[in-house]
CSV table of C-alpha atoms in Angstrom, one decimal:
chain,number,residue,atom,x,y,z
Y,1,UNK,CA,-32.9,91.0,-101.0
Y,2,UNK,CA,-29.8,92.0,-102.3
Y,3,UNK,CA,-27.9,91.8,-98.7
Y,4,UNK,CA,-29.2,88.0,-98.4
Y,5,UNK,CA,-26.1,85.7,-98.6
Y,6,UNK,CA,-26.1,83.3,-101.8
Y,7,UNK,CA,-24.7,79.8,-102.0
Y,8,UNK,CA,-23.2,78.0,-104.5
Y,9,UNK,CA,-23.8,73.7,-104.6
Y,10,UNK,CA,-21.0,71.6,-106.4
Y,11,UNK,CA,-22.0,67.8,-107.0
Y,12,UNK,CA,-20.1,64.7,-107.1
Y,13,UNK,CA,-19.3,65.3,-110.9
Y,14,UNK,CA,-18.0,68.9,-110.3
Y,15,UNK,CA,-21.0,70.5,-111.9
Y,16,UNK,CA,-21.8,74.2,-109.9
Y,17,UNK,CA,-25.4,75.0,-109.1
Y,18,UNK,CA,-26.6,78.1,-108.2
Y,19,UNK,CA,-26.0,80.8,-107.0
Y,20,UNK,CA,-29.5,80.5,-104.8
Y,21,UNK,CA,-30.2,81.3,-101.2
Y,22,UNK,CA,-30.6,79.3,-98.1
Y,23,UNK,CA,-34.6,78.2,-98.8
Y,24,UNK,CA,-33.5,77.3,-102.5
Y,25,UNK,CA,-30.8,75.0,-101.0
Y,26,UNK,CA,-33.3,73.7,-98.4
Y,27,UNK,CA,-35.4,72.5,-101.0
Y,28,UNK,CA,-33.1,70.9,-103.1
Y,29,UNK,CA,-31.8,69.0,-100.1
Y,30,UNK,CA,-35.4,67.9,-99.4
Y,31,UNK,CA,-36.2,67.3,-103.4
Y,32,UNK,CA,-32.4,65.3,-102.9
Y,33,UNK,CA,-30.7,67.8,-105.4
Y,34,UNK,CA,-28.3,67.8,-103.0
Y,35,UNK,CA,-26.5,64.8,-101.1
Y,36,UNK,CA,-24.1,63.7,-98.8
Y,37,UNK,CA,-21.4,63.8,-102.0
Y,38,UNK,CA,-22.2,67.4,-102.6
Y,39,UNK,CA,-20.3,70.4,-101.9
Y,40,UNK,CA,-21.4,73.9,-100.7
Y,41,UNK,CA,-20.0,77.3,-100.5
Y,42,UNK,CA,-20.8,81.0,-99.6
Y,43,UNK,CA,-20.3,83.3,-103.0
Y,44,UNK,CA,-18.1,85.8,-100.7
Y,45,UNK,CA,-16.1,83.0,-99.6
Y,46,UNK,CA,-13.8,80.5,-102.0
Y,47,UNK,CA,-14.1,77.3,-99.7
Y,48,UNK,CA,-16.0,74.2,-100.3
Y,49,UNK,CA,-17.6,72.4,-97.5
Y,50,UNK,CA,-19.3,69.3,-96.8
Y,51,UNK,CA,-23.3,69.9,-97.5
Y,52,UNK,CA,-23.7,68.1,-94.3
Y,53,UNK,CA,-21.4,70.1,-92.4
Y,54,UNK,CA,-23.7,72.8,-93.3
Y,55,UNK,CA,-25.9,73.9,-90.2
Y,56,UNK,CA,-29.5,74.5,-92.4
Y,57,UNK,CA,-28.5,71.5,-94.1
Y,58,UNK,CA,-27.1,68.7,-92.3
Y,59,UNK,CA,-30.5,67.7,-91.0
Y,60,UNK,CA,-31.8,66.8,-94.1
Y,61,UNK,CA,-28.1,65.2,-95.5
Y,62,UNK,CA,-28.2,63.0,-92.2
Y,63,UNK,CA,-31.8,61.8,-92.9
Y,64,UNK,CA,-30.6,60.6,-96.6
Y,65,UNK,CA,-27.4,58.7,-95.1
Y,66,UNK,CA,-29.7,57.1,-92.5
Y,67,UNK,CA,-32.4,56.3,-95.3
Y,68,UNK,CA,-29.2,54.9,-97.3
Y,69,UNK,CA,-28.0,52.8,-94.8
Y,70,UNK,CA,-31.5,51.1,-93.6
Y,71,UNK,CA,-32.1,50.1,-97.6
Y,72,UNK,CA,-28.4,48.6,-97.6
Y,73,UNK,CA,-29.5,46.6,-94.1
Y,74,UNK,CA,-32.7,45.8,-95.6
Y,75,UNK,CA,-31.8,44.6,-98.6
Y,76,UNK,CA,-33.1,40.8,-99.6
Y,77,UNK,CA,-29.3,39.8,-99.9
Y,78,UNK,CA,-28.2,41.3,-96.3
Y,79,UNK,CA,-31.5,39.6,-94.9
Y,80,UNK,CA,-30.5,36.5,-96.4
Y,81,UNK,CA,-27.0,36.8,-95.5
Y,82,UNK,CA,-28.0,37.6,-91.9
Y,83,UNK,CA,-30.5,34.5,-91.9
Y,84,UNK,CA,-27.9,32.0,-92.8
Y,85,UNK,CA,-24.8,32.7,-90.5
Y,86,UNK,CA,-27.6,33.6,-87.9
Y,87,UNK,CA,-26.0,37.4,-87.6
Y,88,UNK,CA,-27.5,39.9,-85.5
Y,89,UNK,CA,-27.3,43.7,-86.5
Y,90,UNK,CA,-25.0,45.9,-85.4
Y,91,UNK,CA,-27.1,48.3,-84.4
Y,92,UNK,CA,-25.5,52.1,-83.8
Y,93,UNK,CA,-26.3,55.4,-83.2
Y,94,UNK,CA,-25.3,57.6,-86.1
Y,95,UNK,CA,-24.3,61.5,-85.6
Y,96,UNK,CA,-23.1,61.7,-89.2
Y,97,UNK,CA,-19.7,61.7,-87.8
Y,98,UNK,CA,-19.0,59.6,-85.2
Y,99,UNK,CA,-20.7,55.7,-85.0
Y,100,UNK,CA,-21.6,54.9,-80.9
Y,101,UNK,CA,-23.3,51.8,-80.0
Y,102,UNK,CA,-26.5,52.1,-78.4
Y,103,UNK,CA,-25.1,49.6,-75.9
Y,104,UNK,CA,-21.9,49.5,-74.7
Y,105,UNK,CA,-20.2,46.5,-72.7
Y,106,UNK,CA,-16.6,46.2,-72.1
Y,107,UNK,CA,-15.2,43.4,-74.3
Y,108,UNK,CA,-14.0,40.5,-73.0
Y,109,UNK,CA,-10.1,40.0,-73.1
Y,110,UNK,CA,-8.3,36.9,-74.9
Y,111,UNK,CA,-6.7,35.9,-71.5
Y,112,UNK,CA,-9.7,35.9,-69.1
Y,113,UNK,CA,-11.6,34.2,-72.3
Y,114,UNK,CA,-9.3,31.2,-72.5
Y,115,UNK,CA,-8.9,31.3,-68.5
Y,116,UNK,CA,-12.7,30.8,-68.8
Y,117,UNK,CA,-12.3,27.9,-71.9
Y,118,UNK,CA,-10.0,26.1,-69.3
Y,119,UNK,CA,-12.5,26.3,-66.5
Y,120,UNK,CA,-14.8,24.9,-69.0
Y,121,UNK,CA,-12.8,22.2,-70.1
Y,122,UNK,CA,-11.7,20.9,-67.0
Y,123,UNK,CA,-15.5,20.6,-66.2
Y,124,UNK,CA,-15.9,18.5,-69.0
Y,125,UNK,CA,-12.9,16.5,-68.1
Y,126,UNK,CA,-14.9,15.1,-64.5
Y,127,UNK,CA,-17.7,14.7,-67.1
Y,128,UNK,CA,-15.7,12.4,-69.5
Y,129,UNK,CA,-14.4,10.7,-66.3
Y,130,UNK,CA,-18.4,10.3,-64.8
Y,131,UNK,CA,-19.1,8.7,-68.1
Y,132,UNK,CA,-15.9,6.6,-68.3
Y,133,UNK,CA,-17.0,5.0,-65.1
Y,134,UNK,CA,-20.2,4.5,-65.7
Y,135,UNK,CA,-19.8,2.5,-68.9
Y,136,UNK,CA,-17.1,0.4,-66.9
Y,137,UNK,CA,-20.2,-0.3,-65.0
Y,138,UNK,CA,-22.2,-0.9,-67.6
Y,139,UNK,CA,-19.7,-3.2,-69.5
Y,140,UNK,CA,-19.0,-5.1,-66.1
Y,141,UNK,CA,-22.4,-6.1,-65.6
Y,142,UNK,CA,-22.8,-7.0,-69.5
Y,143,UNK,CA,-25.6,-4.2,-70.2
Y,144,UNK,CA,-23.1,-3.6,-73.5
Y,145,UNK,CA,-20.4,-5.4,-75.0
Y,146,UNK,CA,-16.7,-4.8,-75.8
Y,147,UNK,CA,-17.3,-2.8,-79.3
Y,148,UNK,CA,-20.9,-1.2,-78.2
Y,149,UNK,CA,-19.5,0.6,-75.0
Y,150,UNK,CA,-17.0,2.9,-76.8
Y,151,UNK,CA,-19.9,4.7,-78.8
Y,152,UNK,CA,-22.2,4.5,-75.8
Y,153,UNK,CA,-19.9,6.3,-74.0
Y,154,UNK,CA,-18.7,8.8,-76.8
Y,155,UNK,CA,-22.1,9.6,-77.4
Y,156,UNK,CA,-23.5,9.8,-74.4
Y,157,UNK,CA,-20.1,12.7,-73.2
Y,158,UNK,CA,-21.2,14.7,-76.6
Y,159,UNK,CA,-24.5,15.0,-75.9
Y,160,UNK,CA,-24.0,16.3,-72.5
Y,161,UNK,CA,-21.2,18.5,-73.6
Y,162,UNK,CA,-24.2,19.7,-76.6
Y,163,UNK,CA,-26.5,20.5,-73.5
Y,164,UNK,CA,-24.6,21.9,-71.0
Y,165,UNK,CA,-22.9,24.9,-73.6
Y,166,UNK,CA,-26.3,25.4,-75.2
Y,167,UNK,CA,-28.6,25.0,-72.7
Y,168,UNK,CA,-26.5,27.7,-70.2
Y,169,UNK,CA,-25.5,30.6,-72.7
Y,170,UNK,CA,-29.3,30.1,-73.7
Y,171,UNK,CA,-30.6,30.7,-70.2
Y,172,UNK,CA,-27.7,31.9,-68.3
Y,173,UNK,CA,-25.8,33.6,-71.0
Y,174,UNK,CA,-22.9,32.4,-69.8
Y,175,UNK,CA,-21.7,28.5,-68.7
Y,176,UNK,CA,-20.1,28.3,-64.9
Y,177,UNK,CA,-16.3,28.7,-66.3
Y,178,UNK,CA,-17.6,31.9,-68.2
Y,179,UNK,CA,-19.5,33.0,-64.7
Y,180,UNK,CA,-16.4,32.3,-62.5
Y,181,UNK,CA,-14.5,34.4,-64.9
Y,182,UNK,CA,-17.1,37.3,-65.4
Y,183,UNK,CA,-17.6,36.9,-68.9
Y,184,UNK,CA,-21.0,36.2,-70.7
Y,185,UNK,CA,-22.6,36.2,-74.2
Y,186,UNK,CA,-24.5,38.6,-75.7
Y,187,UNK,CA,-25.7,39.4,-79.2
Y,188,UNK,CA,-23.7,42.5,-80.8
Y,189,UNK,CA,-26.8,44.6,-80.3
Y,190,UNK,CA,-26.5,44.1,-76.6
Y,191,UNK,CA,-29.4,41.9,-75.9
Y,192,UNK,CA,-29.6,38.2,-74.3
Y,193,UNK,CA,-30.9,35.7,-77.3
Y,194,UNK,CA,-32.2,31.8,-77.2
Y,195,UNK,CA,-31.4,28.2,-77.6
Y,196,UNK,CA,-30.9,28.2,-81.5
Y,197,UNK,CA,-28.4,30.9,-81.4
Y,198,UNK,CA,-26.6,29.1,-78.4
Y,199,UNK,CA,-26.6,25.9,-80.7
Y,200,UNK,CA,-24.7,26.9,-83.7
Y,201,UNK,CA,-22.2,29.0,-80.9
Y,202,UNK,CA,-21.2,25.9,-79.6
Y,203,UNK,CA,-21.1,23.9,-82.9
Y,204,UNK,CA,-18.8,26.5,-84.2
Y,205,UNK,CA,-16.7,27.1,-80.9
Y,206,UNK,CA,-15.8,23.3,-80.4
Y,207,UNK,CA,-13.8,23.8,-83.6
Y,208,UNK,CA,-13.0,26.9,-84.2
Y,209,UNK,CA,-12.4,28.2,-80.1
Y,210,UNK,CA,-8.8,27.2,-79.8
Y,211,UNK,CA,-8.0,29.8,-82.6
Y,212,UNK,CA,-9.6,32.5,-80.9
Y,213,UNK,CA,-6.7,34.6,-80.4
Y,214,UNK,CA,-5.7,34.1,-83.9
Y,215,UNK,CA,-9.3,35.3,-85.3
Y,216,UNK,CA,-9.6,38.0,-82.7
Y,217,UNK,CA,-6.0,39.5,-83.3
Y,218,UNK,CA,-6.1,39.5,-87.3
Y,219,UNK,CA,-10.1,41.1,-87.6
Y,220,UNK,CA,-11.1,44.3,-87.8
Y,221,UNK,CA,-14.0,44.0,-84.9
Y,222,UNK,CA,-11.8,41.9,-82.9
Y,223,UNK,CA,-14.5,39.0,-83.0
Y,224,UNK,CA,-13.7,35.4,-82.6
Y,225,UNK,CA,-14.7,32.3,-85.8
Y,226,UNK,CA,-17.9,31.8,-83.8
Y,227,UNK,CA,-19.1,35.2,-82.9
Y,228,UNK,CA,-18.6,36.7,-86.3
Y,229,UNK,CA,-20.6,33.5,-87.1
Y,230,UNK,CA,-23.4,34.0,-84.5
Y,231,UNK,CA,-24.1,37.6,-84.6
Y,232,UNK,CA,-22.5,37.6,-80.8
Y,233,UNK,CA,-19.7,39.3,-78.8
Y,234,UNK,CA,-18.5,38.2,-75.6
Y,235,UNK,CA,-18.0,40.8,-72.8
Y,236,UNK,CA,-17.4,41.8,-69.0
Y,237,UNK,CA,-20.0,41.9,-66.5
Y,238,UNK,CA,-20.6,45.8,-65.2
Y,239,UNK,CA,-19.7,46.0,-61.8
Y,240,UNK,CA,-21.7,48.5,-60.3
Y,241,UNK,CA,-21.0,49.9,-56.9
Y,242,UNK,CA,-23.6,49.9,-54.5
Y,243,UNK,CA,-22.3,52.4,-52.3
Y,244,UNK,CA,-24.1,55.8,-51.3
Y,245,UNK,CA,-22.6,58.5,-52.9
């Protein structure tokens, strides 16, 4: 029909298609003629605009950037690389213009993190001070001698401290400084995870958690050594009201 509006398609290396109608552009979005890089305009009117800002087209342009980005997270190198530093997914809902996670807990702020740390580490403290005792005992009664107690002892406080970190963010998601505080772990998809995960946390954290602030202020996702490491994020506790409204 000579009143039906015709569009012209530009690609990414400035070659012109057309001029075509709407079902000609339809298919070549489907047949992917045209992509997110391309450019479309009405032959009436001299501006270019995004092919996926195009109504009749942007369903078919947001089902190739979708498409792109699953091959990119399921590549064998991303797999791999998500294997070995034990990263979960970031997983998000796309519009095509704006990213929104399909969870969304309030992060966790430096100073109610390292409040929590303290708690933590004063708990250990009374623990290091249980064991101290108890090897006085020990070495007293002459159950070990002068050179065995040290690495009884010093054993015996890291396996403890091993077990209490992993053993509470695996089943608790958080450890009793981090519940005083109202603060747990989560992965960064929002969901609870198990003991491996919890492991490596605290292998990485007794390192790497005293420069938190430093990691968290200088990245771009705000994420501390060992929750860029771990695949984790930790955040607030939703307080919900339980009031009638």
């Amino acid at each position: 029909m000579a009143s039906e509006r015709l569009y012209l398609v530009k690609n990414e290396a400035g070659e012109e298609m057309g001029p075509a109608d709407q079902d000609a552009l339809v298919i070549w979005a489907k047949d992917g003629k045209i992509t997110p890089g391309c450019k479309v305009r009405s032959t009436l009117i001299p501006q270019w605009e995004a092919a996926g800002g195009v109504d009749f087209l942007k369903p078919f342009i947001l089902a190739q950037q979708e498409a792109a980005v699953r091959k990119k997270q399921n590549s064998i190198v991303n797999i791999i690389k998500r294997r070995i530093f034990l990263r979960a997914e970031d997983i998000m809902a796309d519009s095509g213009l704006v990213k929104v996670r399909m969870e969304s807990y309030p992060r966790a702020n430096l100073l109610v993190r390292y409040m929590a740390g303290l708690t933590d580490t004063v708990i250990m403290a009374l623990l290091a001070a249980g064991i101290a005792y108890l090897c006085t005992l020990l070495f007293q009664h002459g159950v070990f001698g002068k050179e065995q107690i040290f690495y009884v002892g010093f054993g015996l406080f890291w396996v403890l401290c091993l077990l209490y970190f992993t053993l509470s963010i695996a089943y608790r998601t958080q450890t009793l400084g981090q519940r005083y505080w109202g603060i747990f772990l989560i992965k960064q998809d929002g969901q609870s995870f198990w003991v491996g995960r919890a492991f490596f946390y605290t292998i990485f954290m007794i390192p790497l958690g005293i420069f938190s602030a430093l990691f968290a202020l200088t990245s771009e996702n705000k994420l501390s050594a060992q929750e860029y490491l771990t695949g984790t994020r930790m955040v607030k506790l939703k307080l919900i009201s339980k009031k009638q409204r």
